[in-house]
Coordinates of C-alpha atoms in Angstrom, one line a residue:
L1 CA 0.0 0.0 0.0
A2 CA 1.1 3.6 -0.5
G3 CA 0.1 7.0 1.0
C4 CA -2.8 9.6 1.6
S5 CA -4.1 12.9 2.9
D6 CA -7.1 15.2 3.4
G7 CA -10.6 14.7 2.6
G8 CA -12.5 17.9 2.6
G9 CA -10.2 20.8 2.7
G10 CA -8.5 20.7 -0.7
E11 CA -4.9 21.6 -1.4
G12 CA -2.8 22.5 1.6
S13 CA -5.2 21.0 4.2
S14 CA -3.9 19.7 7.4
T15 CA -4.4 16.3 9.0
P16 CA -7.8 14.8 8.2
S17 CA -10.3 13.9 10.8
G18 CA -9.9 10.3 11.9
A19 CA -6.2 10.2 10.8
S20 CA -3.8 8.1 12.7
T21 CA -1.5 9.9 15.1
A22 CA 2.0 8.6 14.0
S23 CA 4.7 11.3 13.7
P24 CA 5.9 12.6 10.3
T25 CA 8.7 10.1 10.8
A26 CA 8.0 6.8 12.4
T27 CA 9.8 3.5 12.8
S28 CA 8.7 0.5 10.8
R29 CA 7.7 -1.2 14.1
E30 CA 5.4 1.8 14.9
L31 CA 3.9 1.6 11.4
A32 CA 3.3 -2.2 11.7
S33 CA 1.6 -1.9 15.1
Q34 CA -0.6 1.2 14.4
E35 CA -4.3 0.9 15.3
L36 CA -6.7 2.5 12.9
D37 CA -9.6 4.8 14.0
W38 CA -12.6 3.6 11.9
S39 CA -15.7 5.8 11.6
P40 CA -18.6 6.2 9.2
C41 CA -17.4 7.4 5.8
P42 CA -18.1 11.0 4.8
A43 CA -19.3 12.0 1.4
P44 CA -16.6 11.6 -1.3
N45 CA -14.6 14.8 -1.9
V46 CA -14.2 16.4 -5.3
A47 CA -11.0 14.4 -6.0
Q48 CA -12.9 11.2 -5.4
G49 CA -15.8 12.2 -7.8
G50 CA -18.1 13.9 -5.2
G51 CA -21.6 12.7 -4.4
E52 CA -23.3 11.3 -1.3
S53 CA -21.9 9.2 1.5
P54 CA -21.9 5.5 0.5
S55 CA -25.2 3.8 1.1
P56 CA -25.2 1.1 3.8
L57 CA -24.5 -2.5 2.7
P58 CA -27.2 -5.1 2.5
G59 CA -28.3 -5.7 6.1
G60 CA -27.5 -2.1 7.1
T61 CA -23.8 -2.4 7.7
V62 CA -22.3 1.1 7.3
W63 CA -19.1 1.7 5.3
E64 CA -16.2 2.8 7.6
C65 CA -13.2 4.9 6.7
S66 CA -9.9 5.5 8.3
F67 CA -6.3 6.7 7.6
M68 CA -3.1 4.7 7.8
D69 CA 0.5 5.9 7.9
V70 CA 3.0 4.4 5.5
P71 CA 6.6 5.2 4.5
L72 CA 7.0 7.9 1.9
D73 CA 10.0 5.9 0.6
Y74 CA 9.8 2.1 1.2
G75 CA 13.6 2.1 0.7
E76 CA 13.7 4.1 4.0
P77 CA 11.0 2.4 6.1
D78 CA 12.0 4.4 9.2
G79 CA 11.8 7.7 7.5
R80 CA 9.1 10.2 6.6
T81 CA 5.5 9.0 6.4
I82 CA 2.4 9.9 4.5
E83 CA -1.2 8.9 4.9
L84 CA -3.3 6.4 3.0
A85 CA -7.1 6.6 3.1
L86 CA -9.0 3.3 3.6
I87 CA -12.6 2.1 3.4
R88 CA -14.0 -1.2 4.7
G89 CA -17.3 -3.1 4.9
K90 CA -17.1 -5.4 7.9
A91 CA -17.8 -9.1 7.5
K92 CA -21.3 -10.2 8.5
D93 CA -20.1 -13.0 10.7
Q94 CA -17.4 -11.4 12.8
Y95 CA -17.1 -14.5 15.0
R96 CA -16.1 -16.7 12.0
R97 CA -14.3 -13.8 10.1
I98 CA -11.3 -15.1 8.1
G99 CA -9.7 -11.8 7.4
S100 CA -9.8 -8.9 4.9
L101 CA -10.0 -8.9 1.1
L102 CA -8.1 -5.9 -0.3
F103 CA -9.3 -4.4 -3.6
N104 CA -7.2 -2.2 -5.8
F105 CA -9.3 -1.1 -8.8
G106 CA -6.4 0.1 -10.9
G107 CA -6.4 3.3 -12.8
P108 CA -4.2 5.2 -12.8
G109 CA -6.0 7.5 -10.5
A110 CA -9.0 5.3 -9.4
S111 CA -10.3 6.0 -5.9
G112 CA -10.9 2.7 -4.2
I113 CA -13.0 4.5 -1.5
A114 CA -15.4 5.7 -4.2
T115 CA -15.4 2.5 -6.2
L116 CA -15.7 -0.3 -3.6
P117 CA -19.2 0.8 -2.4
A118 CA -20.4 0.8 -6.0
F119 CA -19.8 -3.0 -6.0
G120 CA -21.0 -3.6 -2.4
A121 CA -24.1 -5.6 -3.3
D122 CA -22.2 -7.6 -5.9
Y123 CA -19.5 -8.6 -3.4
D124 CA -21.9 -9.2 -0.5
R125 CA -21.4 -13.0 -0.6
L126 CA -17.7 -12.4 -0.1
R127 CA -18.5 -10.3 3.0
T128 CA -20.0 -13.4 4.7
R129 CA -16.6 -14.0 6.4
Y130 CA -14.3 -11.3 5.0
D131 CA -14.0 -7.6 5.6
L132 CA -14.0 -5.8 2.2
V133 CA -11.3 -3.2 2.1
S134 CA -10.0 -0.7 -0.5
F135 CA -8.0 2.5 -0.5
D136 CA -7.1 5.6 -2.4
P137 CA -3.5 5.0 -3.7
R138 CA -1.0 7.7 -2.9
G139 CA -1.7 10.8 -4.9
V140 CA -5.4 9.9 -5.4
G141 CA -8.5 11.2 -3.7
R142 CA -7.9 11.7 0.1
S143 CA -4.5 10.1 -0.1
E144 CA -1.3 12.2 0.1
G145 CA 1.3 12.5 -2.6
V146 CA 0.3 14.5 -5.6
R147 CA -1.2 17.9 -6.0
C148 CA -1.1 19.0 -9.7
A149 CA -3.3 21.6 -11.4
D150 CA -6.2 23.6 -10.2
D151 CA -9.7 23.3 -11.8
A152 CA -9.1 26.0 -14.4
Q153 CA -5.7 24.4 -15.5
L154 CA -7.4 21.0 -15.6
D155 CA -10.2 22.3 -17.8
A156 CA -7.7 23.8 -20.2
L157 CA -5.7 20.5 -20.3
Y158 CA -8.9 18.4 -21.0
Q159 CA -9.8 20.8 -23.9
E160 CA -6.5 20.2 -25.7
D161 CA -6.7 18.2 -28.9
A162 CA -5.2 14.8 -27.9
T163 CA -5.0 13.7 -31.5
P164 CA -2.9 16.3 -33.2
D165 CA -3.3 16.5 -37.0
D166 CA -0.1 18.4 -37.9
A167 CA 3.2 19.6 -36.5
A168 CA 1.8 22.8 -35.0
E169 CA -1.0 20.9 -33.1
E170 CA 1.6 18.3 -32.0
K171 CA 3.9 21.0 -30.7
E172 CA 1.0 22.6 -28.8
F173 CA -0.1 19.3 -27.3
V174 CA 3.4 18.3 -26.2
Q175 CA 3.9 21.8 -24.6
G176 CA 0.6 21.4 -22.7
Q177 CA 1.8 18.1 -21.3
K178 CA 5.1 19.6 -20.3
D179 CA 3.4 22.5 -18.6
F180 CA 1.1 20.1 -16.7
I181 CA 4.1 17.9 -15.5
A182 CA 6.0 21.0 -14.4
T183 CA 2.9 22.1 -12.4
C184 CA 2.7 18.7 -10.7
K185 CA 6.4 18.8 -9.8
K186 CA 6.0 22.3 -8.4
N187 CA 2.9 21.5 -6.3
S188 CA 3.9 18.0 -5.2
G189 CA 7.4 18.8 -4.2
P190 CA 9.6 15.9 -2.9
E191 CA 6.7 13.5 -2.8
L192 CA 6.3 13.1 -6.5
P193 CA 9.2 10.6 -7.1
Y194 CA 7.5 8.3 -4.6
V195 CA 4.2 8.0 -6.4
G196 CA 4.2 5.1 -8.8
T197 CA 4.0 1.4 -9.2
T198 CA 7.0 0.7 -7.1

């Protein structure tokens, strides 16, 4: 798993409600033994697609959300940490619970917190003895790691012609991509190199 931040406040927000209390640097032992503070999930923020809080699961179980501290750089597990946002639907039979099934819906850029509830009814049989768990990968949704363009910049980027027909259009497209990448580097700072498959 990789990292996460804020929910409601947007860029530059401080520690989210319900976040774990590990220090900005923590030992791998502290990370491995952290206890998560689960509470009912809020409505998805804009970065997760917006909308209403996830509907209860069949039988009335409420989706719960939390935050987990993880290393910024897994090559330095005792170094700086960032937060990862999580969601779970608890197993129906807690006495006979086997464990958790962790879902990563791919992407890039897919919010597991927004996606898992959409499949809650489809996965209800799995929830007989498993907690269903997903997360926002680092840099996605409520998870720390990447802050790129503002709404106006994103609107301009999405309006660019992604299939250039001549050299001038190609040059304009490439420059738009370079500008977007530069903005990501500027706004995400030292965290950007640690957002990726590894």
